Amino acid sequence: MSVRELVVLGTASQVPGRERNDNGYLLLWDGQGFLFDPGEGTQRQMLLAGVSASAIDRICITHFHGDHCLGLPGVIQRLSLDGVSHPVYAHFPESGQEFFERLRHASVFHETAEMVPEPIAADGTIAEGEFGQLRARRLDHPVESFGYQLIEPGGRRMLPELLARFGITGPEVGQLQRTGSLRFGSRTVTVEQVSVVRKGQRVAFVMDTRLCDGVYDLADKADLLVIESTFLSSEAALAEEYGHLTARQAAQVAAESKVSKLVLTHFSQRYDNPTDFYEEAAEVFGGEIVVATDLSRVSVPKRR
């Protein structure tokens, strides 16, 4: 059975607290694992969350502030320790290549896992596979930062009752999907006659940034938007100064971008009541809102 869910490993901004570990998010997507921004302690959080290093296929780093990358050495070493046999791709801003190499070789270990660095120099598609496309978009932060967007291609959903009406069964179903049509004597059945359009899903991951075009581009029609909301609106000036969003701004992005489910995270340690983030966001976004908590799991919504 395919699984599409976000495993939240940490939700704190800048430094961990008693209730929040530094950032870390593992998106499980039909057997593929995308680890976003492994902050300090990510390896242990994965253990507590019940996910293994073998679940990681790609590591995506938005930028090289410590709360988004200091867990990288432990994760990389764990890949080898656990004998992960498949290649693991690492995406990160090209300007941070030196930081990536330092973190990758932060201490002595026997490296057996295959790590494939793929630095990002510009906006665009950075990977393609069975999952669809992985895109990167530049954000607005004091250091170079990129957000990520996973886009599943559209397809068609076969309707059993219509297949039965035309007598199409077994291997014929797969053949019809591959070829687009099947001929039965003097009759031709097309795939459009026995299916409906299935819209591909989208997940967006937006970390440290001010409001900018890149934020809206990434969030556009996302089924799941994971977005930083470091501050509440009462500290909007601080958010602007340090290159962050407020909960209200994150919710406004979700509303304007027609997002289905909004996940708020990356909270400043100055706040101890997560309900405040929910209430501020709910004033401007009418969809589903999740205030992320460490070790929680957030499902990708059903197709719209």
PDB file of C-alpha atoms in Angstrom, residues 41-173:
ATOM      1  CA  GLY A  41      19.428  15.663  16.638  1.00  0.00           C
ATOM      2  CA  THR A  42      17.676  14.402  13.506  1.00  0.00           C
ATOM      3  CA  GLN A  43      19.223  10.929  13.757  1.00  0.00           C
ATOM      4  CA  ARG A  44      17.767  10.405  17.227  1.00  0.00           C
ATOM      5  CA  GLN A  45      14.411  11.898  16.256  1.00  0.00           C
ATOM      6  CA  MET A  46      14.182   9.391  13.418  1.00  0.00           C
ATOM      7  CA  LEU A  47      14.683   6.592  15.933  1.00  0.00           C
ATOM      8  CA  LEU A  48      11.930   7.971  18.170  1.00  0.00           C
ATOM      9  CA  ALA A  49       9.627   8.401  15.159  1.00  0.00           C
ATOM     10  CA  GLY A  50      10.194   4.809  14.045  1.00  0.00           C
ATOM     11  CA  VAL A  51      11.780   5.553  10.669  1.00  0.00           C
ATOM     12  CA  SER A  52      15.130   4.186   9.516  1.00  0.00           C
ATOM     13  CA  ALA A  53      17.949   5.632   7.453  1.00  0.00           C
ATOM     14  CA  SER A  54      17.061   3.206   4.678  1.00  0.00           C
ATOM     15  CA  ALA A  55      13.861   5.223   4.121  1.00  0.00           C
ATOM     16  CA  ILE A  56      15.908   8.188   2.861  1.00  0.00           C
ATOM     17  CA  ASP A  57      16.370   8.541  -0.892  1.00  0.00           C
ATOM     18  CA  ARG A  58      17.011  12.272  -1.112  1.00  0.00           C
ATOM     19  CA  ILE A  59      18.212  14.925   1.328  1.00  0.00           C
ATOM     20  CA  CYS A  60      17.035  18.464   0.570  1.00  0.00           C
ATOM     21  CA  ILE A  61      18.663  21.361   2.393  1.00  0.00           C
ATOM     22  CA  THR A  62      17.140  24.811   2.010  1.00  0.00           C
ATOM     23  CA  HIS A  63      20.136  26.743   3.374  1.00  0.00           C
ATOM     24  CA  PHE A  64      23.122  26.399   5.665  1.00  0.00           C
ATOM     25  CA  HIS A  65      21.990  27.977   8.914  1.00  0.00           C
ATOM     26  CA  GLY A  66      22.749  25.450  11.654  1.00  0.00           C
ATOM     27  CA  ASP A  67      19.169  24.611  12.645  1.00  0.00           C
ATOM     28  CA  HIS A  68      18.633  23.331   9.095  1.00  0.00           C
ATOM     29  CA  CYS A  69      21.781  21.278   8.544  1.00  0.00           C
ATOM     30  CA  LEU A  70      23.755  20.383  11.695  1.00  0.00           C
ATOM     31  CA  GLY A  71      22.119  16.950  11.819  1.00  0.00           C
ATOM     32  CA  LEU A  72      23.595  16.082   8.438  1.00  0.00           C
ATOM     33  CA  PRO A  73      26.824  14.419   9.732  1.00  0.00           C
ATOM     34  CA  GLY A  74      24.907  11.949  11.872  1.00  0.00           C
ATOM     35  CA  VAL A  75      22.422  11.124   9.138  1.00  0.00           C
ATOM     36  CA  ILE A  76      25.148  10.556   6.540  1.00  0.00           C
ATOM     37  CA  GLN A  77      27.164   8.348   8.866  1.00  0.00           C
ATOM     38  CA  ARG A  78      24.018   6.396   9.773  1.00  0.00           C
ATOM     39  CA  LEU A  79      23.454   5.599   6.091  1.00  0.00           C
ATOM     40  CA  SER A  80      26.749   3.700   6.054  1.00  0.00           C
ATOM     41  CA  LEU A  81      26.325   2.199   9.517  1.00  0.00           C
ATOM     42  CA  ASP A  82      22.946   0.758   8.523  1.00  0.00           C
ATOM     43  CA  GLY A  83      24.264  -0.499   5.184  1.00  0.00           C
ATOM     44  CA  VAL A  84      21.914   1.505   2.986  1.00  0.00           C
ATOM     45  CA  SER A  85      22.480   0.042  -0.465  1.00  0.00           C
ATOM     46  CA  HIS A  86      20.727   2.556  -2.721  1.00  0.00           C
ATOM     47  CA  PRO A  87      22.264   5.913  -3.702  1.00  0.00           C
ATOM     48  CA  VAL A  88      21.130   8.907  -1.660  1.00  0.00           C
ATOM     49  CA  TYR A  89      21.021  12.236  -3.478  1.00  0.00           C
ATOM     50  CA  ALA A  90      21.754  15.492  -1.677  1.00  0.00           C
ATOM     51  CA  HIS A  91      20.325  18.793  -2.930  1.00  0.00           C
ATOM     52  CA  PHE A  92      21.539  22.088  -1.471  1.00  0.00           C
ATOM     53  CA  PRO A  93      22.459  25.633  -2.573  1.00  0.00           C
ATOM     54  CA  GLU A  94      25.627  25.533  -4.662  1.00  0.00           C
ATOM     55  CA  SER A  95      26.979  28.519  -2.729  1.00  0.00           C
ATOM     56  CA  GLY A  96      27.095  26.261   0.338  1.00  0.00           C
ATOM     57  CA  GLN A  97      29.163  23.506  -1.278  1.00  0.00           C
ATOM     58  CA  GLU A  98      32.012  24.082   1.216  1.00  0.00           C
ATOM     59  CA  PHE A  99      29.644  23.772   4.181  1.00  0.00           C
ATOM     60  CA  PHE A 100      28.158  20.577   2.757  1.00  0.00           C
ATOM     61  CA  GLU A 101      31.586  18.982   2.379  1.00  0.00           C
ATOM     62  CA  ARG A 102      32.563  19.962   5.913  1.00  0.00           C
ATOM     63  CA  LEU A 103      29.392  18.445   7.319  1.00  0.00           C
ATOM     64  CA  ARG A 104      29.682  15.337   5.181  1.00  0.00           C
ATOM     65  CA  HIS A 105      33.203  14.666   6.496  1.00  0.00           C
ATOM     66  CA  ALA A 106      32.789  16.108   9.978  1.00  0.00           C
ATOM     67  CA  SER A 107      34.440  13.103  11.661  1.00  0.00           C
ATOM     68  CA  VAL A 108      36.146   9.816  10.892  1.00  0.00           C
ATOM     69  CA  PHE A 109      33.857   6.988   9.744  1.00  0.00           C
ATOM     70  CA  HIS A 110      33.854   4.116   7.282  1.00  0.00           C
ATOM     71  CA  GLU A 111      31.793   5.404   4.377  1.00  0.00           C
ATOM     72  CA  THR A 112      30.086   2.660   2.398  1.00  0.00           C
ATOM     73  CA  ALA A 113      26.796   4.306   1.408  1.00  0.00           C
ATOM     74  CA  GLU A 114      26.710   6.129  -1.907  1.00  0.00           C
ATOM     75  CA  MET A 115      26.099   9.849  -1.443  1.00  0.00           C
ATOM     76  CA  VAL A 116      25.450  11.811  -4.640  1.00  0.00           C
ATOM     77  CA  PRO A 117      25.739  15.597  -4.167  1.00  0.00           C
ATOM     78  CA  GLU A 118      23.612  17.621  -6.594  1.00  0.00           C
ATOM     79  CA  PRO A 119      24.043  21.326  -5.743  1.00  0.00           C
ATOM     80  CA  ILE A 120      21.444  23.846  -6.914  1.00  0.00           C
ATOM     81  CA  ALA A 121      22.541  26.911  -8.856  1.00  0.00           C
ATOM     82  CA  ALA A 122      19.225  28.195 -10.219  1.00  0.00           C
ATOM     83  CA  ASP A 123      15.460  27.782 -10.136  1.00  0.00           C
ATOM     84  CA  GLY A 124      13.965  24.824 -11.945  1.00  0.00           C
ATOM     85  CA  THR A 125      13.558  21.062 -11.974  1.00  0.00           C
ATOM     86  CA  ILE A 126      16.399  19.384 -10.085  1.00  0.00           C
ATOM     87  CA  ALA A 127      15.296  15.733 -10.201  1.00  0.00           C
ATOM     88  CA  GLU A 128      12.795  13.475 -11.933  1.00  0.00           C
ATOM     89  CA  GLY A 129      11.688   9.939 -11.208  1.00  0.00           C
ATOM     90  CA  GLU A 130       8.675   7.749 -10.530  1.00  0.00           C
ATOM     91  CA  PHE A 131       7.613  10.337  -7.943  1.00  0.00           C
ATOM     92  CA  GLY A 132       7.348  13.025 -10.616  1.00  0.00           C
ATOM     93  CA  GLN A 133       9.417  16.213 -10.538  1.00  0.00           C
ATOM     94  CA  LEU A 134      11.352  17.826  -7.715  1.00  0.00           C
ATOM     95  CA  ARG A 135      11.667  21.581  -8.261  1.00  0.00           C
ATOM     96  CA  ALA A 136      13.641  24.254  -6.432  1.00  0.00           C
ATOM     97  CA  ARG A 137      12.836  27.957  -6.182  1.00  0.00           C
ATOM     98  CA  ARG A 138      14.971  30.710  -4.711  1.00  0.00           C
ATOM     99  CA  LEU A 139      13.646  32.382  -1.547  1.00  0.00           C
ATOM    100  CA  ASP A 140      14.461  35.659   0.262  1.00  0.00           C
ATOM    101  CA  HIS A 141      16.655  35.099   3.337  1.00  0.00           C
ATOM    102  CA  PRO A 142      19.908  36.731   4.521  1.00  0.00           C
ATOM    103  CA  VAL A 143      21.787  33.696   3.146  1.00  0.00           C
ATOM    104  CA  GLU A 144      21.004  31.923  -0.124  1.00  0.00           C
ATOM    105  CA  SER A 145      17.986  29.713   0.384  1.00  0.00           C
ATOM    106  CA  PHE A 146      15.826  27.507  -1.843  1.00  0.00           C
ATOM    107  CA  GLY A 147      12.389  26.027  -1.282  1.00  0.00           C
ATOM    108  CA  TYR A 148      11.267  22.720  -2.771  1.00  0.00           C
ATOM    109  CA  GLN A 149       8.193  21.486  -4.614  1.00  0.00           C
ATOM    110  CA  LEU A 150       7.271  17.892  -5.434  1.00  0.00           C
ATOM    111  CA  ILE A 151       4.952  17.605  -8.436  1.00  0.00           C
ATOM    112  CA  GLU A 152       3.296  14.331  -9.382  1.00  0.00           C
ATOM    113  CA  PRO A 153       2.320  14.037 -13.053  1.00  0.00           C
ATOM    114  CA  GLY A 154      -1.336  13.749 -13.854  1.00  0.00           C
ATOM    115  CA  GLY A 155      -2.837  10.510 -15.104  1.00  0.00           C
ATOM    116  CA  ARG A 156      -6.097   8.650 -15.390  1.00  0.00           C
ATOM    117  CA  ARG A 157      -8.060   6.550 -12.920  1.00  0.00           C
ATOM    118  CA  MET A 158      -9.620   3.446 -14.414  1.00  0.00           C
ATOM    119  CA  LEU A 159     -13.305   2.882 -13.513  1.00  0.00           C
ATOM    120  CA  PRO A 160     -14.073  -0.808 -12.798  1.00  0.00           C
ATOM    121  CA  GLU A 161     -17.754  -0.516 -13.716  1.00  0.00           C
ATOM    122  CA  LEU A 162     -16.915   0.864 -17.171  1.00  0.00           C
ATOM    123  CA  LEU A 163     -14.165  -1.705 -17.730  1.00  0.00           C
ATOM    124  CA  ALA A 164     -16.687  -4.432 -16.903  1.00  0.00           C
ATOM    125  CA  ARG A 165     -19.234  -2.936 -19.303  1.00  0.00           C
ATOM    126  CA  PHE A 166     -16.747  -3.297 -22.165  1.00  0.00           C
ATOM    127  CA  GLY A 167     -15.517  -6.696 -20.966  1.00  0.00           C
ATOM    128  CA  ILE A 168     -11.959  -5.504 -20.312  1.00  0.00           C
ATOM    129  CA  THR A 169     -10.198  -7.575 -17.655  1.00  0.00           C
ATOM    130  CA  GLY A 170      -6.771  -8.724 -16.462  1.00  0.00           C
ATOM    131  CA  PRO A 171      -3.768  -7.868 -18.650  1.00  0.00           C
ATOM    132  CA  GLU A 172      -6.038  -6.033 -21.078  1.00  0.00           C
ATOM    133  CA  VAL A 173      -6.393  -3.213 -18.534  1.00  0.00           C
TER     134      VAL A 173
END
